[in-house]
N, CA, C and O atoms as a GROMACS GRO file, in nm:
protein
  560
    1UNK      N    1   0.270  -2.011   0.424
    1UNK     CA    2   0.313  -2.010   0.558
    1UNK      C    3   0.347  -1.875   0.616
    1UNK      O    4   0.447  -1.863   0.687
    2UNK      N    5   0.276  -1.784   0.592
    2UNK     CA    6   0.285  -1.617   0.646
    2UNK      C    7   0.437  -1.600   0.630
    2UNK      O    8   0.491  -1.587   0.739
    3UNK      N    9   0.526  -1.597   0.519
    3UNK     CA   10   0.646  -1.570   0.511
    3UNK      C   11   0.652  -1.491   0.372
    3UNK      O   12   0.548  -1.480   0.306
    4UNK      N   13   0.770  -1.435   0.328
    4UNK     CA   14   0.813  -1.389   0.176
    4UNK      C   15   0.931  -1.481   0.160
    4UNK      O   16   1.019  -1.496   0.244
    5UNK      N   17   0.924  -1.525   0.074
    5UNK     CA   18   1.054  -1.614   0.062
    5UNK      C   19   1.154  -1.571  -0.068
    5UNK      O   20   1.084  -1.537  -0.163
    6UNK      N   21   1.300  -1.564  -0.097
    6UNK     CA   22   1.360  -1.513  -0.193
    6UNK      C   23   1.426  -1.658  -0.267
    6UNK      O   24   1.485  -1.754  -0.218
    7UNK      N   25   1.394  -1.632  -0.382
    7UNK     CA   26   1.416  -1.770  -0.498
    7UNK      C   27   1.501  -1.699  -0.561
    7UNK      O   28   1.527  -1.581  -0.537
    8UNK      N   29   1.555  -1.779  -0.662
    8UNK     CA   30   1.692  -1.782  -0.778
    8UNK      C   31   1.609  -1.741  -0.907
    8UNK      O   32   1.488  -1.752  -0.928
    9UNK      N   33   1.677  -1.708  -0.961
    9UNK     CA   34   1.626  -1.646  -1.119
    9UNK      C   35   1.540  -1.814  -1.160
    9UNK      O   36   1.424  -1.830  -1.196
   10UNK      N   37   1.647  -1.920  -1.137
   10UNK     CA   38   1.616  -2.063  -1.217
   10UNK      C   39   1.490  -2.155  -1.068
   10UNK      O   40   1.460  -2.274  -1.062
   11UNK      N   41   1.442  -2.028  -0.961
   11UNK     CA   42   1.333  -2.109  -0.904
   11UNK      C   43   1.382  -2.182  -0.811
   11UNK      O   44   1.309  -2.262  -0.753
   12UNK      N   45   1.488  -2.171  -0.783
   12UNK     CA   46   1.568  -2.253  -0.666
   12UNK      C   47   1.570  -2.136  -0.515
   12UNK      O   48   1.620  -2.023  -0.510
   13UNK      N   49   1.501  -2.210  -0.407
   13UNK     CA   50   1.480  -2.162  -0.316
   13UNK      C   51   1.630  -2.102  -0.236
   13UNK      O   52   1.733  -2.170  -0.231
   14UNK      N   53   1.617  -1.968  -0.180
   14UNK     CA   54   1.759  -1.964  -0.107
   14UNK      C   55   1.771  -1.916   0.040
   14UNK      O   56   1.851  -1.943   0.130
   15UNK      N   57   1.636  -1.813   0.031
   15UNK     CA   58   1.598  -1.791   0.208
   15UNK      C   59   1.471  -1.736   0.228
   15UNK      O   60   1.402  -1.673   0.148
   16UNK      N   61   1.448  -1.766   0.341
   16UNK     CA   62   1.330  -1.693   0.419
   16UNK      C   63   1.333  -1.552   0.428
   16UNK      O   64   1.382  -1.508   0.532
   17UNK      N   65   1.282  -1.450   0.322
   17UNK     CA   66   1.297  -1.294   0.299
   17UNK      C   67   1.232  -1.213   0.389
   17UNK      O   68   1.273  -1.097   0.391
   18UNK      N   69   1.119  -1.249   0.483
   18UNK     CA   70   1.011  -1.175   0.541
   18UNK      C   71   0.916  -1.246   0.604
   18UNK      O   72   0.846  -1.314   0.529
   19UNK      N   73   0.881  -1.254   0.774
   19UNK     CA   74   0.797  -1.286   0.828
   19UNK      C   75   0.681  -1.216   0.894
   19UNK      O   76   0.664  -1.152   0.998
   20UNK      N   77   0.584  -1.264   0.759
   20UNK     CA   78   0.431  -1.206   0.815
   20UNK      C   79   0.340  -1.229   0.678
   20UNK      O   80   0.374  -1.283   0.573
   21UNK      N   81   0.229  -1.175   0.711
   21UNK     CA   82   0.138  -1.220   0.602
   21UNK      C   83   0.074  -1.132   0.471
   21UNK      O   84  -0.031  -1.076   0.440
   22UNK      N   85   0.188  -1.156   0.424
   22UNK     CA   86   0.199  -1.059   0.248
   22UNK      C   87   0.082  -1.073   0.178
   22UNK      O   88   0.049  -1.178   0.123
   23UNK      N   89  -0.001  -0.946   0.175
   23UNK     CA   90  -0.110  -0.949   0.057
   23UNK      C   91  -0.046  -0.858  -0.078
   23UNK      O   92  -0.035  -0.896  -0.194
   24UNK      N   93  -0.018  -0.763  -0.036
   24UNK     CA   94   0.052  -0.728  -0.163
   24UNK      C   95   0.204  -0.683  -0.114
   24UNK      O   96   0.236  -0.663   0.003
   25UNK      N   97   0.291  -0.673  -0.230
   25UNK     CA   98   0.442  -0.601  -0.242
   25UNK      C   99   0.442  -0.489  -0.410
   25UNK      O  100   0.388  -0.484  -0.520
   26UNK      N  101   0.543  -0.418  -0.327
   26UNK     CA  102   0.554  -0.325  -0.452
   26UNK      C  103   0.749  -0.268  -0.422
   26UNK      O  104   0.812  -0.255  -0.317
   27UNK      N  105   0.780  -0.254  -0.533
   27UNK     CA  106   0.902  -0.208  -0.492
   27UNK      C  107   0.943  -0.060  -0.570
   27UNK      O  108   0.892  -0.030  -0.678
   28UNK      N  109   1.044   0.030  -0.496
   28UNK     CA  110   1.070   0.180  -0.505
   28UNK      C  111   1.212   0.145  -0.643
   28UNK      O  112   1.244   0.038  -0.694
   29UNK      N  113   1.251   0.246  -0.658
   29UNK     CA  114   1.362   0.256  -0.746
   29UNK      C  115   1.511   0.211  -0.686
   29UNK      O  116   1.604   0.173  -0.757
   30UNK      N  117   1.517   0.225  -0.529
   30UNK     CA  118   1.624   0.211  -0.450
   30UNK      C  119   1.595   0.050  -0.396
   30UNK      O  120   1.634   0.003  -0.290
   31UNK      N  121   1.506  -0.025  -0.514
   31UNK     CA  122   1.479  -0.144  -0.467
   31UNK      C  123   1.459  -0.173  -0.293
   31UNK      O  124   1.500  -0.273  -0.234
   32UNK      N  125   1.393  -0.069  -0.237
   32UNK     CA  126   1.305  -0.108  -0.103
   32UNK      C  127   1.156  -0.190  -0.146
   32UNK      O  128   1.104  -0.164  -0.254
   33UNK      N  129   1.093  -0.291  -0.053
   33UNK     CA  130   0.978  -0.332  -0.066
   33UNK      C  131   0.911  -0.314   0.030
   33UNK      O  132   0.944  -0.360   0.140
   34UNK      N  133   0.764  -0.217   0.004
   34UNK     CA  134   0.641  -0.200   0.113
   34UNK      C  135   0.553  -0.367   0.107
   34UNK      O  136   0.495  -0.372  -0.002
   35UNK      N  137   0.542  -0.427   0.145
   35UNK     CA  138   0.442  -0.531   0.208
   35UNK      C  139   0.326  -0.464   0.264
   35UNK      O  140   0.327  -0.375   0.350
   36UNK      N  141   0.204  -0.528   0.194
   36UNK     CA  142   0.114  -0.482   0.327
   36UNK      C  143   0.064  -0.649   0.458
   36UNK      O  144   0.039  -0.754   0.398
   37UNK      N  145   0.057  -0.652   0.568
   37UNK     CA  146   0.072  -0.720   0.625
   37UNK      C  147  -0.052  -0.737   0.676
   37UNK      O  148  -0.091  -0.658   0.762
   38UNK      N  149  -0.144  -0.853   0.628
   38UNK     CA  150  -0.262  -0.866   0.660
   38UNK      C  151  -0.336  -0.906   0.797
   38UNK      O  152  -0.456  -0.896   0.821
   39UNK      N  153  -0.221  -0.959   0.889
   39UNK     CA  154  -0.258  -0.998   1.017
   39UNK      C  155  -0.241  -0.883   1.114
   39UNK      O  156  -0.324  -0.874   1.204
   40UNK      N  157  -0.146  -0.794   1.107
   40UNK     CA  158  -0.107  -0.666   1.148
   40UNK      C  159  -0.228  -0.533   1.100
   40UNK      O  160  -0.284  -0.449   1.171
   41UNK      N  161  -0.239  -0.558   0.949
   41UNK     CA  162  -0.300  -0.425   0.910
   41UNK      C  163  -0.207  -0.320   0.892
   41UNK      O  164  -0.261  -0.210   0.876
   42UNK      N  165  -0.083  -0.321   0.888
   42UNK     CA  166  -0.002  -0.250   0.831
   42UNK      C  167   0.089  -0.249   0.742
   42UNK      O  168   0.063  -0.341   0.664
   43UNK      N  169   0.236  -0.163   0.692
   43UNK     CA  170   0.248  -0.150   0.595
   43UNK      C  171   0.450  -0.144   0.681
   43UNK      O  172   0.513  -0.064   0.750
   44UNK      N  173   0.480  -0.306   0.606
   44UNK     CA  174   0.616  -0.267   0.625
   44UNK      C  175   0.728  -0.259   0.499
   44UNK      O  176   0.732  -0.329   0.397
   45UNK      N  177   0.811  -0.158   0.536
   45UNK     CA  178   0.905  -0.175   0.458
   45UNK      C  179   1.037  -0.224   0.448
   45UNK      O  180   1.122  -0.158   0.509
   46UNK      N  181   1.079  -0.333   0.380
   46UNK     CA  182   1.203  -0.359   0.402
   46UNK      C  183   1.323  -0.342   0.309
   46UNK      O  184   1.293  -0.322   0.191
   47UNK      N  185   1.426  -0.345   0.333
   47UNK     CA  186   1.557  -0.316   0.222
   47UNK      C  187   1.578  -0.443   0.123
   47UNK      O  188   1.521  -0.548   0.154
   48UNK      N  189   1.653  -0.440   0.012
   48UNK     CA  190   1.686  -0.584  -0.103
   48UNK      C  191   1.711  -0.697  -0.016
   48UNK      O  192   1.663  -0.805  -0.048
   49UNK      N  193   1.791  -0.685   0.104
   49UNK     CA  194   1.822  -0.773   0.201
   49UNK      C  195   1.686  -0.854   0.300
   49UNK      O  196   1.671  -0.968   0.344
   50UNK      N  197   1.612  -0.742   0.305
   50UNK     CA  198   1.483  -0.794   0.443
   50UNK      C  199   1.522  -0.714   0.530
   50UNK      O  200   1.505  -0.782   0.630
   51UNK      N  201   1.544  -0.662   0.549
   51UNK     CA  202   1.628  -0.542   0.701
   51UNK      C  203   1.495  -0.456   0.670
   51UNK      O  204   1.490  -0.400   0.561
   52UNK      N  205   1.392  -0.442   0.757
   52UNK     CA  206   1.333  -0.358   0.785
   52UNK      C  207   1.334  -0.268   0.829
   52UNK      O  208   1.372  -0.257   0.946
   53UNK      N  209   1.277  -0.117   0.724
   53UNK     CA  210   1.297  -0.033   0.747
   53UNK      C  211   1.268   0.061   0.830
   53UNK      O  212   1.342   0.122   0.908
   54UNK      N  213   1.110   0.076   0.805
   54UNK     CA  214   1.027   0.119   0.892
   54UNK      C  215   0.900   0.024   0.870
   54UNK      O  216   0.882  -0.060   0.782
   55UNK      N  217   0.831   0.053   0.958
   55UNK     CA  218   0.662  -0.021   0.944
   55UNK      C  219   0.584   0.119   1.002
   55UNK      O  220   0.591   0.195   1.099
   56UNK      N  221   0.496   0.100   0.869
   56UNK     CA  222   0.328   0.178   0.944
   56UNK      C  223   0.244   0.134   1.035
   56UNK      O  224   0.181   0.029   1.029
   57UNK      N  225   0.242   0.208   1.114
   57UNK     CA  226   0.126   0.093   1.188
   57UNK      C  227  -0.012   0.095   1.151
   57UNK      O  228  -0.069   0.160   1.063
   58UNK      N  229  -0.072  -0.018   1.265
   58UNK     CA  230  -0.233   0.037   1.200
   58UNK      C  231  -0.288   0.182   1.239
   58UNK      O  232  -0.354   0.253   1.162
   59UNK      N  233  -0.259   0.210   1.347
   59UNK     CA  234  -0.310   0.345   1.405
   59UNK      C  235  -0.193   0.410   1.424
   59UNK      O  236  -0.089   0.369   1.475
   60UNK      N  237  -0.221   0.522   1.373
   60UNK     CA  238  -0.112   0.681   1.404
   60UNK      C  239  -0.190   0.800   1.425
   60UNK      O  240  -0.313   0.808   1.424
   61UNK      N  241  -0.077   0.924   1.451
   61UNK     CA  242  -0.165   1.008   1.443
   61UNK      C  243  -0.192   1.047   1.287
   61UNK      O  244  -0.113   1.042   1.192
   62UNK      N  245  -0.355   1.096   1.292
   62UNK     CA  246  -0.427   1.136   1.199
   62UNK      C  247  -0.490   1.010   1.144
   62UNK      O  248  -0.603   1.032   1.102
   63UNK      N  249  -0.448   0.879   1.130
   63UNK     CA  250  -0.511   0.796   1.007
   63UNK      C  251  -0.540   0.654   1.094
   63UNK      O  252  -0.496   0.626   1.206
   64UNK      N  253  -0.595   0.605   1.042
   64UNK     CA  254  -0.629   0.440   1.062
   64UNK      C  255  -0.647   0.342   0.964
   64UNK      O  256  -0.733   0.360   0.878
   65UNK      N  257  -0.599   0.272   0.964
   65UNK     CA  258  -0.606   0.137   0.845
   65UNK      C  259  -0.700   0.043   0.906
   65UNK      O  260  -0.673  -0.028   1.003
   66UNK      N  261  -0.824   0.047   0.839
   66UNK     CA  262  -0.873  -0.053   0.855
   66UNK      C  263  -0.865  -0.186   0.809
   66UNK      O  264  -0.864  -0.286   0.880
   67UNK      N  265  -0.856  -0.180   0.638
   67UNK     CA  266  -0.843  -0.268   0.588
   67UNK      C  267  -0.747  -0.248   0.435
   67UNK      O  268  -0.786  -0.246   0.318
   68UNK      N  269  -0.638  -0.237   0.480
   68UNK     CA  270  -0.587  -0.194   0.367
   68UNK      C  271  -0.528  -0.297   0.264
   68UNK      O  272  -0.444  -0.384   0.287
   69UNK      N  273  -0.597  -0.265   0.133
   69UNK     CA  274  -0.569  -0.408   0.034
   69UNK      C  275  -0.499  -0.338  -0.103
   69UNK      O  276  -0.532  -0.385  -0.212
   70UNK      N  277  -0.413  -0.238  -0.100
   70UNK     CA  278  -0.335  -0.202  -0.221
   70UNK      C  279  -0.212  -0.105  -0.142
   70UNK      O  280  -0.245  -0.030  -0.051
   71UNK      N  281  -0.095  -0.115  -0.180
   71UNK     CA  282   0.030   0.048  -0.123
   71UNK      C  283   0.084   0.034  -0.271
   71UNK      O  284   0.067  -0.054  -0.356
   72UNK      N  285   0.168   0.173  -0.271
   72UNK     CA  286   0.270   0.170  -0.411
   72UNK      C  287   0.353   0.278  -0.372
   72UNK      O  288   0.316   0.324  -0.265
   73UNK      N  289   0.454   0.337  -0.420
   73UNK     CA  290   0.585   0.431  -0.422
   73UNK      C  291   0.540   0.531  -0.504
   73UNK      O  292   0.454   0.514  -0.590
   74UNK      N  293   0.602   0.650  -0.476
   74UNK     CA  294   0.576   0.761  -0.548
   74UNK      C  295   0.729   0.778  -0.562
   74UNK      O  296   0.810   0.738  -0.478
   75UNK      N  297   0.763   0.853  -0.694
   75UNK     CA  298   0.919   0.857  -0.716
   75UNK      C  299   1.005   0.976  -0.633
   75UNK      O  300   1.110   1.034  -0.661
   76UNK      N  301   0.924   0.984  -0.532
   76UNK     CA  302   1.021   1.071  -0.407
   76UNK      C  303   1.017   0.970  -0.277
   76UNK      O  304   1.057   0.999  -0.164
   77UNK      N  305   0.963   0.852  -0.313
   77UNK     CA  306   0.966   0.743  -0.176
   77UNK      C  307   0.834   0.762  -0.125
   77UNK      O  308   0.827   0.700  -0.019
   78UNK      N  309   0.754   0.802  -0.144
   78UNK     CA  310   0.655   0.840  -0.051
   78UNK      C  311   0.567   0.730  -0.018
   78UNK      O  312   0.560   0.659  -0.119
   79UNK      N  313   0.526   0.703   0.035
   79UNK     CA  314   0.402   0.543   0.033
   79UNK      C  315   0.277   0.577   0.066
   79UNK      O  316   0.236   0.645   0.161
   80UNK      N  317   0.205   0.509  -0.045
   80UNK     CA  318   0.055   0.552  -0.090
   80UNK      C  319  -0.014   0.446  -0.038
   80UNK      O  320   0.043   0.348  -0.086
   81UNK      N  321  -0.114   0.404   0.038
   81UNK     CA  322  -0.146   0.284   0.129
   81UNK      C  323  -0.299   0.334   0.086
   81UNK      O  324  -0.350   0.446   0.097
   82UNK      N  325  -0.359   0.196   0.025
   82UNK     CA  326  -0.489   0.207   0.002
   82UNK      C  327  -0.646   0.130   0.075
   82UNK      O  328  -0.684   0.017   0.045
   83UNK      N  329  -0.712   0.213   0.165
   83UNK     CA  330  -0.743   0.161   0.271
   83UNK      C  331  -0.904   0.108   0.219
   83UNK      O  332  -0.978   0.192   0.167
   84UNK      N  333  -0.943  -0.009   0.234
   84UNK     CA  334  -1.113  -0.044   0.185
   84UNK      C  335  -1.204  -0.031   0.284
   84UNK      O  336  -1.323  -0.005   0.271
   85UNK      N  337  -1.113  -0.061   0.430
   85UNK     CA  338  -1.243  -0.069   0.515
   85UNK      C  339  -1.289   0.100   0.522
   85UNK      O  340  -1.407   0.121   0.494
   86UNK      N  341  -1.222   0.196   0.549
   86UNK     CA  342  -1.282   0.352   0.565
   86UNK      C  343  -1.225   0.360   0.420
   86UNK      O  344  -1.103   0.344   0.428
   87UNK      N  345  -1.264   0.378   0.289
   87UNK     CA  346  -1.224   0.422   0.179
   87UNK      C  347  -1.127   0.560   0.172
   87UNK      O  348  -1.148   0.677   0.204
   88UNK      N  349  -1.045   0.511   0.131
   88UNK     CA  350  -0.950   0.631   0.136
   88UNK      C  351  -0.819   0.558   0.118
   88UNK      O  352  -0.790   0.442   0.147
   89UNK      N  353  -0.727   0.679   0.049
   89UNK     CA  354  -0.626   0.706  -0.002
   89UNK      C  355  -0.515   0.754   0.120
   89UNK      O  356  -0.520   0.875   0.139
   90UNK      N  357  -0.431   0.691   0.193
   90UNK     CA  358  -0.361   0.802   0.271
   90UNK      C  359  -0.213   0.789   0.197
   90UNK      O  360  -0.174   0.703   0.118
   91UNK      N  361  -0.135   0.920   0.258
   91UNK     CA  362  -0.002   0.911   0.196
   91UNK      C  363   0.121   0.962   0.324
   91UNK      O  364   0.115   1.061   0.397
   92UNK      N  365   0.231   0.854   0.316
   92UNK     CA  366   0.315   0.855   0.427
   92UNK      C  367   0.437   0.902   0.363
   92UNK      O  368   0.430   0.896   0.240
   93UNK      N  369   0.560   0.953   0.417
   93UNK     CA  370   0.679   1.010   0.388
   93UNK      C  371   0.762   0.871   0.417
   93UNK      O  372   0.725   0.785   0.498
   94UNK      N  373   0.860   0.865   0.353
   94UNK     CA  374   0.982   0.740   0.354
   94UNK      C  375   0.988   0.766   0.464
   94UNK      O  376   1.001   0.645   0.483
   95UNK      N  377   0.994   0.834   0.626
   95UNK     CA  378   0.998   0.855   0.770
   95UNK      C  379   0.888   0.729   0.849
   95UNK      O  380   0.902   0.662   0.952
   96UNK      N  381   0.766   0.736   0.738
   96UNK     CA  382   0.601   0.642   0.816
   96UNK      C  383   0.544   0.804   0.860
   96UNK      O  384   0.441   0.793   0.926
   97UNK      N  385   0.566   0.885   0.847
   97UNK     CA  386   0.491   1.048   0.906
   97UNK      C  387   0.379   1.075   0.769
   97UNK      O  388   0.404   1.104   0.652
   98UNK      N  389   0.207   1.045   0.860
   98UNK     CA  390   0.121   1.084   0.755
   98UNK      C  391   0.145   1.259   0.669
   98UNK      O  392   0.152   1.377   0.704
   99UNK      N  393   0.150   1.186   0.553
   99UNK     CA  394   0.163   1.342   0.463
   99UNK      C  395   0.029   1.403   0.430
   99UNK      O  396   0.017   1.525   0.439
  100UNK      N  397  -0.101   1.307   0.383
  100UNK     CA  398  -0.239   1.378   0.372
  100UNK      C  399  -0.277   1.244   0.359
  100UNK      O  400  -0.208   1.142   0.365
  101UNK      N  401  -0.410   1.259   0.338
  101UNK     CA  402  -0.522   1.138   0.366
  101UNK      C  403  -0.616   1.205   0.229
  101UNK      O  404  -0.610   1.318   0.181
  102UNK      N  405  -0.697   1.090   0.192
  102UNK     CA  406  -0.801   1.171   0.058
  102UNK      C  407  -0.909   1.059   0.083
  102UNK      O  408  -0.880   0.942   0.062
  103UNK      N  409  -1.029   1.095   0.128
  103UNK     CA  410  -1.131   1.021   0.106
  103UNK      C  411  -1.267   1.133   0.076
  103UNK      O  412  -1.252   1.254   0.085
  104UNK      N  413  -1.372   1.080   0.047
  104UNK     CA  414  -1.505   1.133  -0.028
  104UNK      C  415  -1.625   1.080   0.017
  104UNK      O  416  -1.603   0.959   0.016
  105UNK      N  417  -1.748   1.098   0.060
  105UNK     CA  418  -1.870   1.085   0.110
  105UNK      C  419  -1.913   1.007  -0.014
  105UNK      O  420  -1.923   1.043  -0.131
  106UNK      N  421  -1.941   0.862   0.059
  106UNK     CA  422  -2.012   0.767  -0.052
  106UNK      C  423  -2.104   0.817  -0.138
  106UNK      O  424  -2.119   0.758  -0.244
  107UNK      N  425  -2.186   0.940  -0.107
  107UNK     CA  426  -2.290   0.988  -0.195
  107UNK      C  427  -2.211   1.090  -0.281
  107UNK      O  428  -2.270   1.099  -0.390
  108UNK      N  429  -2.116   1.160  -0.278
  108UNK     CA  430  -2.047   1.236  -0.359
  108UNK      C  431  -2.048   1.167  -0.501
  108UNK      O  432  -2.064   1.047  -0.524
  109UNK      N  433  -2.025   1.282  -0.602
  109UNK     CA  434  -1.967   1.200  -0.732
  109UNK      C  435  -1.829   1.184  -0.722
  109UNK      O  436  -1.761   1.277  -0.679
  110UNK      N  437  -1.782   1.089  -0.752
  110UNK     CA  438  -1.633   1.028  -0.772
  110UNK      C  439  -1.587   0.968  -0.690
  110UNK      O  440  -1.468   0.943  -0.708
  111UNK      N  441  -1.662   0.906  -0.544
  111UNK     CA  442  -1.677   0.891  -0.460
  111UNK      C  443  -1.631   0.731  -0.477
  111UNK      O  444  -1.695   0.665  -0.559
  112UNK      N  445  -1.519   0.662  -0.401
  112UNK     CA  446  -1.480   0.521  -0.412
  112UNK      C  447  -1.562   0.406  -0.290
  112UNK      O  448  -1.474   0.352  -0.224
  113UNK      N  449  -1.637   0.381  -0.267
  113UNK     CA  450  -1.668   0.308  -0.183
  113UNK      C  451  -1.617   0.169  -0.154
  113UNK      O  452  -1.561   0.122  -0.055
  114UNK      N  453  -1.642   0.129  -0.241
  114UNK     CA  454  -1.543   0.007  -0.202
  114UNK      C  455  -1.413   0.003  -0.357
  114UNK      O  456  -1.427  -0.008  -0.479
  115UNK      N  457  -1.300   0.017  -0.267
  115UNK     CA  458  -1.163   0.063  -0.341
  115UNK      C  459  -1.092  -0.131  -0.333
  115UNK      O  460  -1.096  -0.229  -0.260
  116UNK      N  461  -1.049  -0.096  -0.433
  116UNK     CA  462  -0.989  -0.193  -0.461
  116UNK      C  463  -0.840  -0.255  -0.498
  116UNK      O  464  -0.789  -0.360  -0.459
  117UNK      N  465  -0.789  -0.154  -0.585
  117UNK     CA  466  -0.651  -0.131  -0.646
  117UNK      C  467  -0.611   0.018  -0.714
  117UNK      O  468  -0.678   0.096  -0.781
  118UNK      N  469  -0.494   0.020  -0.674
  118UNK     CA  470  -0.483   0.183  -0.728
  118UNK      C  471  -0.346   0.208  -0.845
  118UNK      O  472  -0.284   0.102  -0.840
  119UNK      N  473  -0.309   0.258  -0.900
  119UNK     CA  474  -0.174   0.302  -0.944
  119UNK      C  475  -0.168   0.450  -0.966
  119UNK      O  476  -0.263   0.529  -0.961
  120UNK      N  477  -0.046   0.476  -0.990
  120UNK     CA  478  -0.004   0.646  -1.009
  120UNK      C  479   0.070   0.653  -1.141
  120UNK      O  480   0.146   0.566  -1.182
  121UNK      N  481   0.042   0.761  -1.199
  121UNK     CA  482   0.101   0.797  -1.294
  121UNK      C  483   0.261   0.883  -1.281
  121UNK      O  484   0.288   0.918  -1.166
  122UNK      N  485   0.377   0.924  -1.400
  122UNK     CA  486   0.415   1.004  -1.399
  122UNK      C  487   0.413   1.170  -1.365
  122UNK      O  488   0.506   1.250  -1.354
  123UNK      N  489   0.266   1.188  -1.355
  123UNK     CA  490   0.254   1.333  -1.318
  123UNK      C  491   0.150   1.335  -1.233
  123UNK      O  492   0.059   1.415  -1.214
  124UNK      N  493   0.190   1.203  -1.172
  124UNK     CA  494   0.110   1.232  -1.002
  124UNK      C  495  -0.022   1.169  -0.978
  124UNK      O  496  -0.062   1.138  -0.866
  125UNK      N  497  -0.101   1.150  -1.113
  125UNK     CA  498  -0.257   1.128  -1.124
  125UNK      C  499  -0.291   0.974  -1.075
  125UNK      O  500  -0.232   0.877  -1.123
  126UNK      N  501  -0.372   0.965  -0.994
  126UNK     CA  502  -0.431   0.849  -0.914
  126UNK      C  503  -0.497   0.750  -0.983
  126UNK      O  504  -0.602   0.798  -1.026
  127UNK      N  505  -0.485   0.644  -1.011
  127UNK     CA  506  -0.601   0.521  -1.130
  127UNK      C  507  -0.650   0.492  -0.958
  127UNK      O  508  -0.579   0.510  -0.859
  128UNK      N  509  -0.794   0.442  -0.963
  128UNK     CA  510  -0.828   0.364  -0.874
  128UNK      C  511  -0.958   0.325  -0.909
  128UNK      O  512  -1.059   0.395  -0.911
  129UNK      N  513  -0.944   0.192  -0.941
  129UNK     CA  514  -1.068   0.111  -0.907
  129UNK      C  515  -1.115   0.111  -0.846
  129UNK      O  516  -1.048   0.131  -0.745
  130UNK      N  517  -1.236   0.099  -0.820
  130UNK     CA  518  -1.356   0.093  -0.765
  130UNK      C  519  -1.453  -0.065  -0.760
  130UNK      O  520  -1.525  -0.085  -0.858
  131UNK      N  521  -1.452  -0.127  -0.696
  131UNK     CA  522  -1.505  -0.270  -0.708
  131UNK      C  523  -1.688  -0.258  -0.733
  131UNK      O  524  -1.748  -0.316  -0.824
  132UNK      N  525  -1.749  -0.173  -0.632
  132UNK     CA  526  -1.860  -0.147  -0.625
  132UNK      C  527  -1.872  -0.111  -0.771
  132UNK      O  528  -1.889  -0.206  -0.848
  133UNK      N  529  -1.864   0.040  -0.834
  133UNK     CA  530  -1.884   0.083  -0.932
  133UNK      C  531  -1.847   0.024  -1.043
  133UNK      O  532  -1.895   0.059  -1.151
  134UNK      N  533  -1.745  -0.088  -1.032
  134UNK     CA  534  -1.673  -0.121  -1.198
  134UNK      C  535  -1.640  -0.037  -1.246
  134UNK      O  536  -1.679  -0.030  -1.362
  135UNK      N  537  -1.558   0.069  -1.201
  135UNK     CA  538  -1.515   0.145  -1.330
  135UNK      C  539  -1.367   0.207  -1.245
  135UNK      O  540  -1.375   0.202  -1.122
  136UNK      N  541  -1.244   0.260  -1.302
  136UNK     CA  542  -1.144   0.321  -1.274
  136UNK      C  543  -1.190   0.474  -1.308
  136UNK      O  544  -1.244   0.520  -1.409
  137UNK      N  545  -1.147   0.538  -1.179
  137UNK     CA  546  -1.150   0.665  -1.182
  137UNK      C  547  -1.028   0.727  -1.173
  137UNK      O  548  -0.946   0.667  -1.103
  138UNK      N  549  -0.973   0.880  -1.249
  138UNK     CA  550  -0.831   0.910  -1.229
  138UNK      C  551  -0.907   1.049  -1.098
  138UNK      O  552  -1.022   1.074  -1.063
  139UNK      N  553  -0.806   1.092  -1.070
  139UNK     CA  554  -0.749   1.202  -0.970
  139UNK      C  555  -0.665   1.223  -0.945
  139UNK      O  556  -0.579   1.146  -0.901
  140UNK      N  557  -0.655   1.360  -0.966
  140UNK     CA  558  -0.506   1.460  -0.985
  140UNK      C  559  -0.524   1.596  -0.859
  140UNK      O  560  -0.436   1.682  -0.847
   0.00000   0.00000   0.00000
């Protein structure tokens, strides 16, 4: 029902956490959660409570989300939003202010065309699948 809902350790329902349509969640160390919001196309964040923090939108300056189907935290807050429809990587400041964008010419080598899921390492380095290619590529 386009909601997040918050349950009990034992599965017992207790409230309505978030209204909109959750494809993925990820949570920071200060227990904030980025949602990405599939009817919107953007990327909100809210506090342990639901108190939203900020939201990305779809369009800002510098970037556009077309279709974004992966985000995650970097351990300075930063939010990494992973976009399929224009392939690419962009990266926002705990503010929503684009920090850089990373994408590659489908004919390039290393080149993600159709992106799929990503994670980060301890020292920064990028995993990202690749659906087209089958294979995980790193970048540092």
């Amino acid at each position: 029902g386009k909601s997040v809902s918050r349950v009990a350790s034992n599965g017992k329902y207790l409230k309505k956490f978030a209204t909109l349509n959750a494809e993925r969640m990820v949570t920071n160390q200060l227990e904030d959660i980025a949602i990405l919001d599939r009817d919107t196309k953007s990327v909100v964040v809210v506090d342990r409570e639901g108190k939203q923090l900020i939201k990305i939108l779809q369009r800002g300056t510098g970037y556009e989300l077309d279709n974004p189907v992966d985000v995650t935290f970097d351990p300075f807050g930063n939010i990494y939003v992973l976009d399929r429809g224009k392939p690419s990587l962009h990266v926002f400041n705990p503010k929503s202010k684009l920090l850089a964008s990373f994408s590659m010419a489908e004919k390039d080598a290393g080149s993600f065309p159709r992106p799929q899921a990503f994670g980060l390492d301890g020292a920064g380095r990028v995993y990202l699948f690749d659906d087209r290619s089958q294979r995980i590529q790193v970048y540092q």
